[in-house]
mmCIF file of C-alpha atoms and ligand atoms in Angstrom:
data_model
loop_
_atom_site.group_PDB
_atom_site.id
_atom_site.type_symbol
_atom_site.label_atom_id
_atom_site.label_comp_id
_atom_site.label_asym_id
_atom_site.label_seq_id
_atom_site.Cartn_x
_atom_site.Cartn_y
_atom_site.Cartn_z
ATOM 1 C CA UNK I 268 -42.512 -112.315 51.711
ATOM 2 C CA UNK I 269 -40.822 -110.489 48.894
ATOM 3 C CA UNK I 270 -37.801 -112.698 48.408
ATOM 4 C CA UNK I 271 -35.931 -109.967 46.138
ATOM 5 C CA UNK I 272 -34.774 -112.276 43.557
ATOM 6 C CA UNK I 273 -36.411 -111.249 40.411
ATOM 7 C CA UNK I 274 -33.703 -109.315 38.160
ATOM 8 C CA UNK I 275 -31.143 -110.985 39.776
ATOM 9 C CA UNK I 276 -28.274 -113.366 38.003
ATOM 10 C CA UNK I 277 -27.133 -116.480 39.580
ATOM 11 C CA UNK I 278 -24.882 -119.126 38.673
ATOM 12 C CA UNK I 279 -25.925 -122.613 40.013
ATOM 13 C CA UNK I 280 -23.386 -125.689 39.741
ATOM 14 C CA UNK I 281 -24.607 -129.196 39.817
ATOM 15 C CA UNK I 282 -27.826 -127.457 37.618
ATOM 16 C CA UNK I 283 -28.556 -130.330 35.671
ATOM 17 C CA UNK I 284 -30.081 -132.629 38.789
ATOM 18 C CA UNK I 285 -31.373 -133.344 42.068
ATOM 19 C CA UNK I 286 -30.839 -130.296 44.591
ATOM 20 C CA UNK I 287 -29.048 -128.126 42.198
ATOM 21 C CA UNK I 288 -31.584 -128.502 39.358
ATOM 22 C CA UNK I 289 -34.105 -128.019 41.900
ATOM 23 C CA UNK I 290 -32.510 -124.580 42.675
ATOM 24 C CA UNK I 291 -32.365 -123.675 39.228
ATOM 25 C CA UNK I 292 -35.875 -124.002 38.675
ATOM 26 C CA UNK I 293 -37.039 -121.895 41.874
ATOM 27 C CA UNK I 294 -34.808 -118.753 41.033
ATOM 28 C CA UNK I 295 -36.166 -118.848 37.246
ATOM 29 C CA UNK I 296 -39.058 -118.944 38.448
ATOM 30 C CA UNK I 297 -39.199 -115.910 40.857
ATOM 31 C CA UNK I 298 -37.640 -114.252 37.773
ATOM 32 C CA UNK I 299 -33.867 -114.646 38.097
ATOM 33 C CA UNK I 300 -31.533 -115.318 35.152
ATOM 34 C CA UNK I 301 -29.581 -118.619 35.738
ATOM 35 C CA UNK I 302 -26.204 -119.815 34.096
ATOM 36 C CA UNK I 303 -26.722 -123.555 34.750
ATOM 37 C CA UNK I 304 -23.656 -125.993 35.121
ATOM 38 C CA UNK I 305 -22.734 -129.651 34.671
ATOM 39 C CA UNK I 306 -20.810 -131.615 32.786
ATOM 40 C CA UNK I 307 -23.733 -133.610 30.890
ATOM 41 C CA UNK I 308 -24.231 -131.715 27.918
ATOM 42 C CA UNK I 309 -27.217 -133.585 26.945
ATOM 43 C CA UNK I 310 -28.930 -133.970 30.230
ATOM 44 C CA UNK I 311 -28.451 -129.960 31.175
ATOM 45 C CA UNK I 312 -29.442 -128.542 27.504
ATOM 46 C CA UNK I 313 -32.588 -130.530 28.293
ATOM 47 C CA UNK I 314 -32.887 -128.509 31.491
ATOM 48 C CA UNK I 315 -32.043 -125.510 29.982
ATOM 49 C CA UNK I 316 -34.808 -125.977 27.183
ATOM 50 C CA UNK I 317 -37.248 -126.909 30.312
ATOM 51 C CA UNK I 318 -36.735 -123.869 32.361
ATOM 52 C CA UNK I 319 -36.309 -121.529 29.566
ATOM 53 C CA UNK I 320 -39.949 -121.811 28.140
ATOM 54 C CA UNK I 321 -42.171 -118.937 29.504
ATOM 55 C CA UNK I 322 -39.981 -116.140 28.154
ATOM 56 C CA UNK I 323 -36.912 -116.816 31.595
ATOM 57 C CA UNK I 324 -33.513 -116.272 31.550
ATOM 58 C CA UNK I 325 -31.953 -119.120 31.432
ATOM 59 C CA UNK I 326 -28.370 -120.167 30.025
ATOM 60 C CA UNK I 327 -26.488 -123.471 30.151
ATOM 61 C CA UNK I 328 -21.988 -124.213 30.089
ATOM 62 C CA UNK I 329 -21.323 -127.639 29.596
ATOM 63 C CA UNK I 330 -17.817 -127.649 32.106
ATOM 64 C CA UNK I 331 -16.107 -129.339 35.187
ATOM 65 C CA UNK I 332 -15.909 -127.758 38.171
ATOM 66 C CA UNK I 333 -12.908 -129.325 38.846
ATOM 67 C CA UNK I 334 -10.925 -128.469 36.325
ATOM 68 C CA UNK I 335 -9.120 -125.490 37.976
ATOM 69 C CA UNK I 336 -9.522 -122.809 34.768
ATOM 70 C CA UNK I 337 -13.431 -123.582 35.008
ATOM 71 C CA UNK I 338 -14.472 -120.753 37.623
ATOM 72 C CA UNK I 339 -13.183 -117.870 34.996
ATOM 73 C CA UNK I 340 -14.888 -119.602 32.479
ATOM 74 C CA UNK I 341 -17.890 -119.928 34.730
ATOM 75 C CA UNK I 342 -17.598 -116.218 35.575
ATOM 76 C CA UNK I 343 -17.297 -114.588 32.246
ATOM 77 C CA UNK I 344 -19.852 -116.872 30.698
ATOM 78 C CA UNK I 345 -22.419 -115.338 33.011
ATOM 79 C CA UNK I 346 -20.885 -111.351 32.566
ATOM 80 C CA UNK I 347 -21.542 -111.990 28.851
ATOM 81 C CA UNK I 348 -24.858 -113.288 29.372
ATOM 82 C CA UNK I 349 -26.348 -111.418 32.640
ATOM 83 C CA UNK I 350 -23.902 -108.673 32.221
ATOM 84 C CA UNK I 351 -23.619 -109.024 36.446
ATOM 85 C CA UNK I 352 -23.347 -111.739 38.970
ATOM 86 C CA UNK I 353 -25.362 -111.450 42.093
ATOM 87 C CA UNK I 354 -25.034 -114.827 43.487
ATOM 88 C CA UNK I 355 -23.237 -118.679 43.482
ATOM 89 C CA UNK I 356 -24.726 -121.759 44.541
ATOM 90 C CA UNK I 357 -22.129 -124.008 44.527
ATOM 91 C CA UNK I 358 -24.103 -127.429 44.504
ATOM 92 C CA UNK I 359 -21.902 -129.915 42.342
ATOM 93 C CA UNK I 360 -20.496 -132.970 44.433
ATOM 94 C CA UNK I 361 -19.795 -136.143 44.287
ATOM 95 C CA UNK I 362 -19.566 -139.322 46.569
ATOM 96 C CA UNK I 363 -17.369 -142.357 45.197
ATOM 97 C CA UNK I 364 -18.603 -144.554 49.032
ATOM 98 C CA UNK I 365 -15.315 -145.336 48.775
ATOM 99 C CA UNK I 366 -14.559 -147.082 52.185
ATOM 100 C CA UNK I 367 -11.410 -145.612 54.446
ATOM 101 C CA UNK I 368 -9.572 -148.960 54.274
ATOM 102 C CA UNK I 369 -9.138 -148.618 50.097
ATOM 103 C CA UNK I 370 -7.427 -145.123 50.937
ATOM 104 C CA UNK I 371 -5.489 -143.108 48.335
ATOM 105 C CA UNK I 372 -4.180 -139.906 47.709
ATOM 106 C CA UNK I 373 -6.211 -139.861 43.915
ATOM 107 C CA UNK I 374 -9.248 -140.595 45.815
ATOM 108 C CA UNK I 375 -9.147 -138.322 48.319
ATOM 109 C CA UNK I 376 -7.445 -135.204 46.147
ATOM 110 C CA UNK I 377 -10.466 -135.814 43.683
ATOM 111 C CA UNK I 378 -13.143 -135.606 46.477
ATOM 112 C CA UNK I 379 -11.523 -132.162 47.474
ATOM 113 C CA UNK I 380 -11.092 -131.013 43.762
ATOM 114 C CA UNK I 381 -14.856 -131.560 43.096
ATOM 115 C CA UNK I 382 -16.898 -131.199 46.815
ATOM 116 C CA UNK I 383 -14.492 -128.635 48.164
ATOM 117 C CA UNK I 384 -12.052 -126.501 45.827
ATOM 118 C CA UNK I 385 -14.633 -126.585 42.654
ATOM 119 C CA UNK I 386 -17.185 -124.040 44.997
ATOM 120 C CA UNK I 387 -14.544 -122.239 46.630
ATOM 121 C CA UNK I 388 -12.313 -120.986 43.561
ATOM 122 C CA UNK I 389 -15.529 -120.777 41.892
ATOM 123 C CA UNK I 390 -16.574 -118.343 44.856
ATOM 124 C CA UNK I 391 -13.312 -116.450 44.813
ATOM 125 C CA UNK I 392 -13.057 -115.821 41.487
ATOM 126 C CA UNK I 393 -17.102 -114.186 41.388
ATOM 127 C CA UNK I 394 -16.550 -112.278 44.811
ATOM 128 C CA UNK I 395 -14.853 -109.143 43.022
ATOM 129 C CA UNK I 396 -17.632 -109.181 40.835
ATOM 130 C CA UNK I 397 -20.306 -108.566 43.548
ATOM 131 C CA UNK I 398 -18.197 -106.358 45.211
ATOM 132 C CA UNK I 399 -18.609 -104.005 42.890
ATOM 133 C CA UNK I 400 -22.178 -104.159 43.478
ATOM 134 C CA UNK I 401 -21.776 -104.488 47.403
ATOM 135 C CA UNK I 402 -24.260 -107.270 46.981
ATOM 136 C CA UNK I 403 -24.112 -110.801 46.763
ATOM 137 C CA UNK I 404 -24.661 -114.471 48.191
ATOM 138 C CA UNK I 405 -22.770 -117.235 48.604
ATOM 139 C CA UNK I 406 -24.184 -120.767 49.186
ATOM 140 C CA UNK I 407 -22.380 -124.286 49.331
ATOM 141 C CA UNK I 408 -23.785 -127.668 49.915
ATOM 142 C CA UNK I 409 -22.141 -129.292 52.135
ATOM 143 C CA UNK I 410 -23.735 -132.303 53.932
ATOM 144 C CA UNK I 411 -24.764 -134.315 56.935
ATOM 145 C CA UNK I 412 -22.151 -136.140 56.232
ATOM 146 C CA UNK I 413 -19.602 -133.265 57.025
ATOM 147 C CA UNK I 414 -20.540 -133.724 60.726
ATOM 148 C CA UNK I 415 -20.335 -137.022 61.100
ATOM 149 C CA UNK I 416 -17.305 -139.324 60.919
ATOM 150 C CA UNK I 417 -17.837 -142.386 58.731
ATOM 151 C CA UNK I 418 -15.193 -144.804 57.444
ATOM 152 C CA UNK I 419 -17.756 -145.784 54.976
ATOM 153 C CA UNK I 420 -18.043 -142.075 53.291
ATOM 154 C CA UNK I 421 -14.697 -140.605 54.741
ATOM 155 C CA UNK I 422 -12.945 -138.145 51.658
ATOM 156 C CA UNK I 423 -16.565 -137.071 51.060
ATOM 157 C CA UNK I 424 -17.257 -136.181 54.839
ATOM 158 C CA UNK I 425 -14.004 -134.958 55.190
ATOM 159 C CA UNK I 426 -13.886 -132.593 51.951
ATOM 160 C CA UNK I 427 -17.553 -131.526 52.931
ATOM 161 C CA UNK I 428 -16.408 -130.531 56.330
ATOM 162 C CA UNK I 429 -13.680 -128.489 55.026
ATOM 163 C CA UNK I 430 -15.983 -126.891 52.299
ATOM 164 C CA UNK I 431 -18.064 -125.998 55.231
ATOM 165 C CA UNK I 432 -15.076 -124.603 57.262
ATOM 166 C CA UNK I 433 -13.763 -122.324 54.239
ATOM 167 C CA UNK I 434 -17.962 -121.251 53.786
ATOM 168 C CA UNK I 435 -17.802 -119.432 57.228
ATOM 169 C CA UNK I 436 -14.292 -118.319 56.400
ATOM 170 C CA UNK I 437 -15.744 -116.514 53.034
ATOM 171 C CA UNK I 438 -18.341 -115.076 55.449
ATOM 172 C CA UNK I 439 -16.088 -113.864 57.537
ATOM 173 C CA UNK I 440 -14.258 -112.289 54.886
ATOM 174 C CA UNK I 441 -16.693 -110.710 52.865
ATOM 175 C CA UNK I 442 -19.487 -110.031 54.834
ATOM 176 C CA UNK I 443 -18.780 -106.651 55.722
ATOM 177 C CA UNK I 444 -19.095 -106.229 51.456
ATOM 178 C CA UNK I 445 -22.607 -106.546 51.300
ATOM 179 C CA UNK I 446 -21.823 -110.471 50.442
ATOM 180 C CA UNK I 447 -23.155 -113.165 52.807
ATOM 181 C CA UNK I 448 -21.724 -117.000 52.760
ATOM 182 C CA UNK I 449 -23.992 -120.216 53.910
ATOM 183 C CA UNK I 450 -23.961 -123.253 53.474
ATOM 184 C CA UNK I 451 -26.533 -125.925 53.540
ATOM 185 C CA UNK I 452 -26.383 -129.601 54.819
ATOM 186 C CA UNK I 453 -28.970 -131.462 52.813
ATOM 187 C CA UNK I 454 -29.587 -135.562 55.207
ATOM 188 C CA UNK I 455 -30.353 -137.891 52.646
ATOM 189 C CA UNK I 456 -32.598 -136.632 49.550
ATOM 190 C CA UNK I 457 -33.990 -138.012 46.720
ATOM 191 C CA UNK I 458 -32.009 -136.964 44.159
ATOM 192 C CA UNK I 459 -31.398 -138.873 40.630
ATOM 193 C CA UNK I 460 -28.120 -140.044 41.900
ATOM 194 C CA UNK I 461 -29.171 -141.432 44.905
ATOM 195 C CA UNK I 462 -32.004 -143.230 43.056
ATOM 196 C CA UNK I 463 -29.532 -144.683 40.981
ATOM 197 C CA UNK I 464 -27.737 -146.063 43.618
ATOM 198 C CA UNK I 465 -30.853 -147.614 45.091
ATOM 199 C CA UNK I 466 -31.501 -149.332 41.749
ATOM 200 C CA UNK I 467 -28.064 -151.062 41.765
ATOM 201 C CA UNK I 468 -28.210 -151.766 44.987
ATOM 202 C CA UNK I 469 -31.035 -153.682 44.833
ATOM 203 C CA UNK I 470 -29.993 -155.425 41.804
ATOM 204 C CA UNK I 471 -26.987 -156.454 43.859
ATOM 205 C CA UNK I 472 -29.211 -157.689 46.912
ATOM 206 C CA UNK I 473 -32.071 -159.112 44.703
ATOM 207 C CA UNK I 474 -34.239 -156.921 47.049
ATOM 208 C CA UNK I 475 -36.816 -153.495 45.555
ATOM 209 C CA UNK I 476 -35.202 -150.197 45.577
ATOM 210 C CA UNK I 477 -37.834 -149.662 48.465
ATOM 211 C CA UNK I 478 -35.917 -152.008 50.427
ATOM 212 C CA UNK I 479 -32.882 -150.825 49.944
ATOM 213 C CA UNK I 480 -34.146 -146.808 51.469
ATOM 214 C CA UNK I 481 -36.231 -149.163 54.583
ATOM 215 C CA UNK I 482 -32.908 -150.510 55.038
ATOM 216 C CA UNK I 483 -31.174 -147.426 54.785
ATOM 217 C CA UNK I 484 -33.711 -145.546 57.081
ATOM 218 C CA UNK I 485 -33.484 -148.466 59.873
ATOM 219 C CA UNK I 486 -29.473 -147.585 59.690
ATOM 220 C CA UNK I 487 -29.336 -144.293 59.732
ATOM 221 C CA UNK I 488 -32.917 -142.803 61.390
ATOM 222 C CA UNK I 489 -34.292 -139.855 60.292
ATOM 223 C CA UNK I 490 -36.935 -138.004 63.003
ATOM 224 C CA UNK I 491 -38.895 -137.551 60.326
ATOM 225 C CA UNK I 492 -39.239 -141.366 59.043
ATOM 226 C CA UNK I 493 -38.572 -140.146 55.691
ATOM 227 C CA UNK I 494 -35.825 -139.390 53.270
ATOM 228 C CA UNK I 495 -36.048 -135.630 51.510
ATOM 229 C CA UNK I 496 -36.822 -134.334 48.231
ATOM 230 C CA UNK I 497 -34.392 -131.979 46.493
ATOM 231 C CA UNK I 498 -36.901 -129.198 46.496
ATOM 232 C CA UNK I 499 -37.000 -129.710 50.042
ATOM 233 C CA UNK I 500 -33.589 -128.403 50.429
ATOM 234 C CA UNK I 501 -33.474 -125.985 47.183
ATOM 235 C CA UNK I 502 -36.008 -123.778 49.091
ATOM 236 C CA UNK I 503 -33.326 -123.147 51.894
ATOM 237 C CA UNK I 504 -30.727 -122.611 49.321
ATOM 238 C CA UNK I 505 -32.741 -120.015 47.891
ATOM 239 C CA UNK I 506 -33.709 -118.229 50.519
ATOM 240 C CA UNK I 507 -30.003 -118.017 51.506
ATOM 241 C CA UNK I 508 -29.214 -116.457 47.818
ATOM 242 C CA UNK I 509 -31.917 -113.850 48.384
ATOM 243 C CA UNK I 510 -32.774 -110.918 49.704
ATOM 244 C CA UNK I 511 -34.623 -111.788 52.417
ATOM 245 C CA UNK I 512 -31.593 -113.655 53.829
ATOM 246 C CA UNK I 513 -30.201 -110.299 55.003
ATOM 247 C CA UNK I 514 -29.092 -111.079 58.892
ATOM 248 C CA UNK I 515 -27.633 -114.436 57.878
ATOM 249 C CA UNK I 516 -24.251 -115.126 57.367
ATOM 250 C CA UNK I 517 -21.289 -118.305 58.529
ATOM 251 C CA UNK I 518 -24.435 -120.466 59.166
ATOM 252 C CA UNK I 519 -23.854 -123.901 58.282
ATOM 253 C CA UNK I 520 -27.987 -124.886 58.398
ATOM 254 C CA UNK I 521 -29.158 -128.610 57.967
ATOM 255 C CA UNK I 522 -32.073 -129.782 56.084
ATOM 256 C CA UNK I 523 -32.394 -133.486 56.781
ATOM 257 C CA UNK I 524 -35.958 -134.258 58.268
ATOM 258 C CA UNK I 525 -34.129 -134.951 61.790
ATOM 259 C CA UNK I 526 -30.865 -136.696 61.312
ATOM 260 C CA UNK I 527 -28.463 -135.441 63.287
ATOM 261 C CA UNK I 528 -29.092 -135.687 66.649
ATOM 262 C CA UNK I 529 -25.701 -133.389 67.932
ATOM 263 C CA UNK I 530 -26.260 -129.496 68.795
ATOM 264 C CA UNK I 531 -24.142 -127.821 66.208
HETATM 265 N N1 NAP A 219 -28.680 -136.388 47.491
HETATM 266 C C1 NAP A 219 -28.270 -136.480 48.752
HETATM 267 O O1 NAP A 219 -28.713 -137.363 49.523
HETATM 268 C C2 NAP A 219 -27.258 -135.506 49.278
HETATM 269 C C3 NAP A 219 -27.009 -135.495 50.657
HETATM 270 C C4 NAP A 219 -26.086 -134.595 51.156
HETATM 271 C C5 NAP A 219 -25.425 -133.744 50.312
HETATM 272 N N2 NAP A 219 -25.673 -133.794 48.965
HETATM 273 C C6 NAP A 219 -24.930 -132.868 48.124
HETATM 274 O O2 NAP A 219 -25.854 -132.136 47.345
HETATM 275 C C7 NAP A 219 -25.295 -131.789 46.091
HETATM 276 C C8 NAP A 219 -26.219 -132.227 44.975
HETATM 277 O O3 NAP A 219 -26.369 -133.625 45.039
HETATM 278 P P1 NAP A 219 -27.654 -134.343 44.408
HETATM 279 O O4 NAP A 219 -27.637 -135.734 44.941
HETATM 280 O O5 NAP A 219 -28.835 -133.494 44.577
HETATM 281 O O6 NAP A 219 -27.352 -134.301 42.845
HETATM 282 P P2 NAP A 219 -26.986 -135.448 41.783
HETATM 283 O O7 NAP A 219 -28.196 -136.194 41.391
HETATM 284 O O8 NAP A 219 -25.829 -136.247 42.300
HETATM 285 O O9 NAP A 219 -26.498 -134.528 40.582
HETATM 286 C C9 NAP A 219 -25.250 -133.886 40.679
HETATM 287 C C10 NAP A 219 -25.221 -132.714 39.744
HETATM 288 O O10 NAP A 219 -23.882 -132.164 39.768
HETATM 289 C C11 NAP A 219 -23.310 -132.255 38.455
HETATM 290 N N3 NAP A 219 -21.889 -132.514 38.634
HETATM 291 C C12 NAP A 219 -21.311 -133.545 39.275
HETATM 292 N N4 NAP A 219 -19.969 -133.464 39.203
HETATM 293 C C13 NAP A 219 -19.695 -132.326 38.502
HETATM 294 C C14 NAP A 219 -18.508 -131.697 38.078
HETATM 295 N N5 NAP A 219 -17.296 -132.219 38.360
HETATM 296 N N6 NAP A 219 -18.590 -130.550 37.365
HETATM 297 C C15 NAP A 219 -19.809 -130.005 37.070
HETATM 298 N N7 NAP A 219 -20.963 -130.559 37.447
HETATM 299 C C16 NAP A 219 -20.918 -131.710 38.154
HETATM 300 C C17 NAP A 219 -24.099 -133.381 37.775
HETATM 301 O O11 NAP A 219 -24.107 -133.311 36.369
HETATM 302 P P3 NAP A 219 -22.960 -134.037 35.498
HETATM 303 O O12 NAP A 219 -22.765 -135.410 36.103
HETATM 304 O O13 NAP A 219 -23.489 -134.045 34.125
HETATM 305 O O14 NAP A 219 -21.746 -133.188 35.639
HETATM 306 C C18 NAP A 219 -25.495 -133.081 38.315
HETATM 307 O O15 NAP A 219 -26.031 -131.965 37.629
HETATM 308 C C19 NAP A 219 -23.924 -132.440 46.061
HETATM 309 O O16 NAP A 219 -22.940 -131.510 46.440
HETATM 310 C C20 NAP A 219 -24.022 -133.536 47.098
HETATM 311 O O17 NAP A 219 -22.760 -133.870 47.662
HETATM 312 C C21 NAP A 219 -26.567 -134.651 48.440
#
């Protein structure tokens, strides 16, 4: 299957790890030019230097996605580069697991600055763009999270659910354009984040970092038995941004082995 990326441009949030990174990689390789974002400088000019061996396209902007003047920035970095825009994955996030009961309106604003606002402004501000072209793709990740209610994750399930709310809105919208919206809903994956959270973790519980995902797994069960790599859900998120993704549009698609059990 011809996915239609090569010669392409894409900007990919998040770039510099797990699922996002992930992404980055599989459009440069099909032959896309990426602008890859994250704060990190250091960590992302190393992916940038990775990806950009074997003759790609491949450009790196150090910036926060919540700041509210990064989109424009984001935008015209990738003009000047690309010299067009044919597609945003929007895959920066963040989860403090802050717990409901230590509520506050700082938490909760910055969990909707970075999960939610940070990929729709960014998505707003490139749609003209691809109009122009009558061509483009839109995909957010969202996650499993966003469809279940837990006190234990709530600003991040909440924002996610409204970032995948505002997705199908933008498809709605725009879709008529030539420019489809998804978003994906990664279960838990293996990212470098979430490894780092099973190392202190099981520093705190004097148990392995193995423990920690058994214990996680016997909590939350996955029909699979097993947690997900990021690749695993970068291969949806690029077949959304591509061609071949031409009937689908407002789909809010998980990729989580098997966990949840609900029909959508
Ligand atoms: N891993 C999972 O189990 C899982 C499950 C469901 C959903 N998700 C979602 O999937 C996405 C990727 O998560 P991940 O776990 O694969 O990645 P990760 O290891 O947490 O890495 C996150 C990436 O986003 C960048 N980033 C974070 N905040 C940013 C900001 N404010 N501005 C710009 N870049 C920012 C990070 O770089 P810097 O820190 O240098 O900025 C890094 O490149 C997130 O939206 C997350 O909510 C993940």
């Amino acid at each position: 299957m011809d996915l239609g990326i090569a010669s392409r441009a894409y900007i990919i949030t998040g770039a510099s790890a797990g699922i996002g990174k992930a992404t980055a990689e599989i459009l440069a390789q099909e032959g896309a030019s990426v602008l890859l974002c994250a704060r990190g400088e250091e960590r992302l000019r190393g992916v940038v230097e990775t990806l950009g061996r074997a003759e790609r396209s491949v450009r790196g902007l150090a910036i926060d996605v919540a700041d509210p003047a990064s989109a424009e920035k984001i935008r015209d970095a990738a003009l000047e580069a690309f010299g067009r825009i044919d597609g945003v994955v929007s895959a920066a996030g963040m989860s403090t697991g802050e717990h409901l009961r230590d509520f506050s309106d700082e938490s909760w604003m910055q969990a909707y600055q970075v999960n939610t606002l940070s990929a729709i402004r960014l998505a707003m501000t490139c749609v003209p763009v691809m109009r122009e072209r009558g061509w483009g793709r839109i995909v957010t990740v969202g996650s499993t999270a966003g469809r279940t209610a837990d006190p234990r994750f709530a600003s991040y399930g909440a924002a996610k659910a409204a970032l995948m709310n505002a997705t199908r809105a933008l498809s709605r919208a725009y879709s008529k354009y030539g420019i489809l919206a998804n978003c994906v809903m990664p279960g838990l994956t293996k990212s470098e984040s979430v490894l780092a959270g099973y190392e202190s973790a099981a520093k705190h519980m004097g148990v392995t970092a193995d423990d920690v995902e058994h214990r996680m797994l016997q909590l939350e069960p996955i029909a699979m038995g097993r947690t997900g790599t990021p690749d695993e859900v970068a291969r949806m998120i690029v077949f959304l941004a591509s061609a071949a993704s031409s009937w689908t549009t407002g789909v809010n698609i998980q990729v989580d082995g098997g966990t949840l059990r609900d029909l959508p």
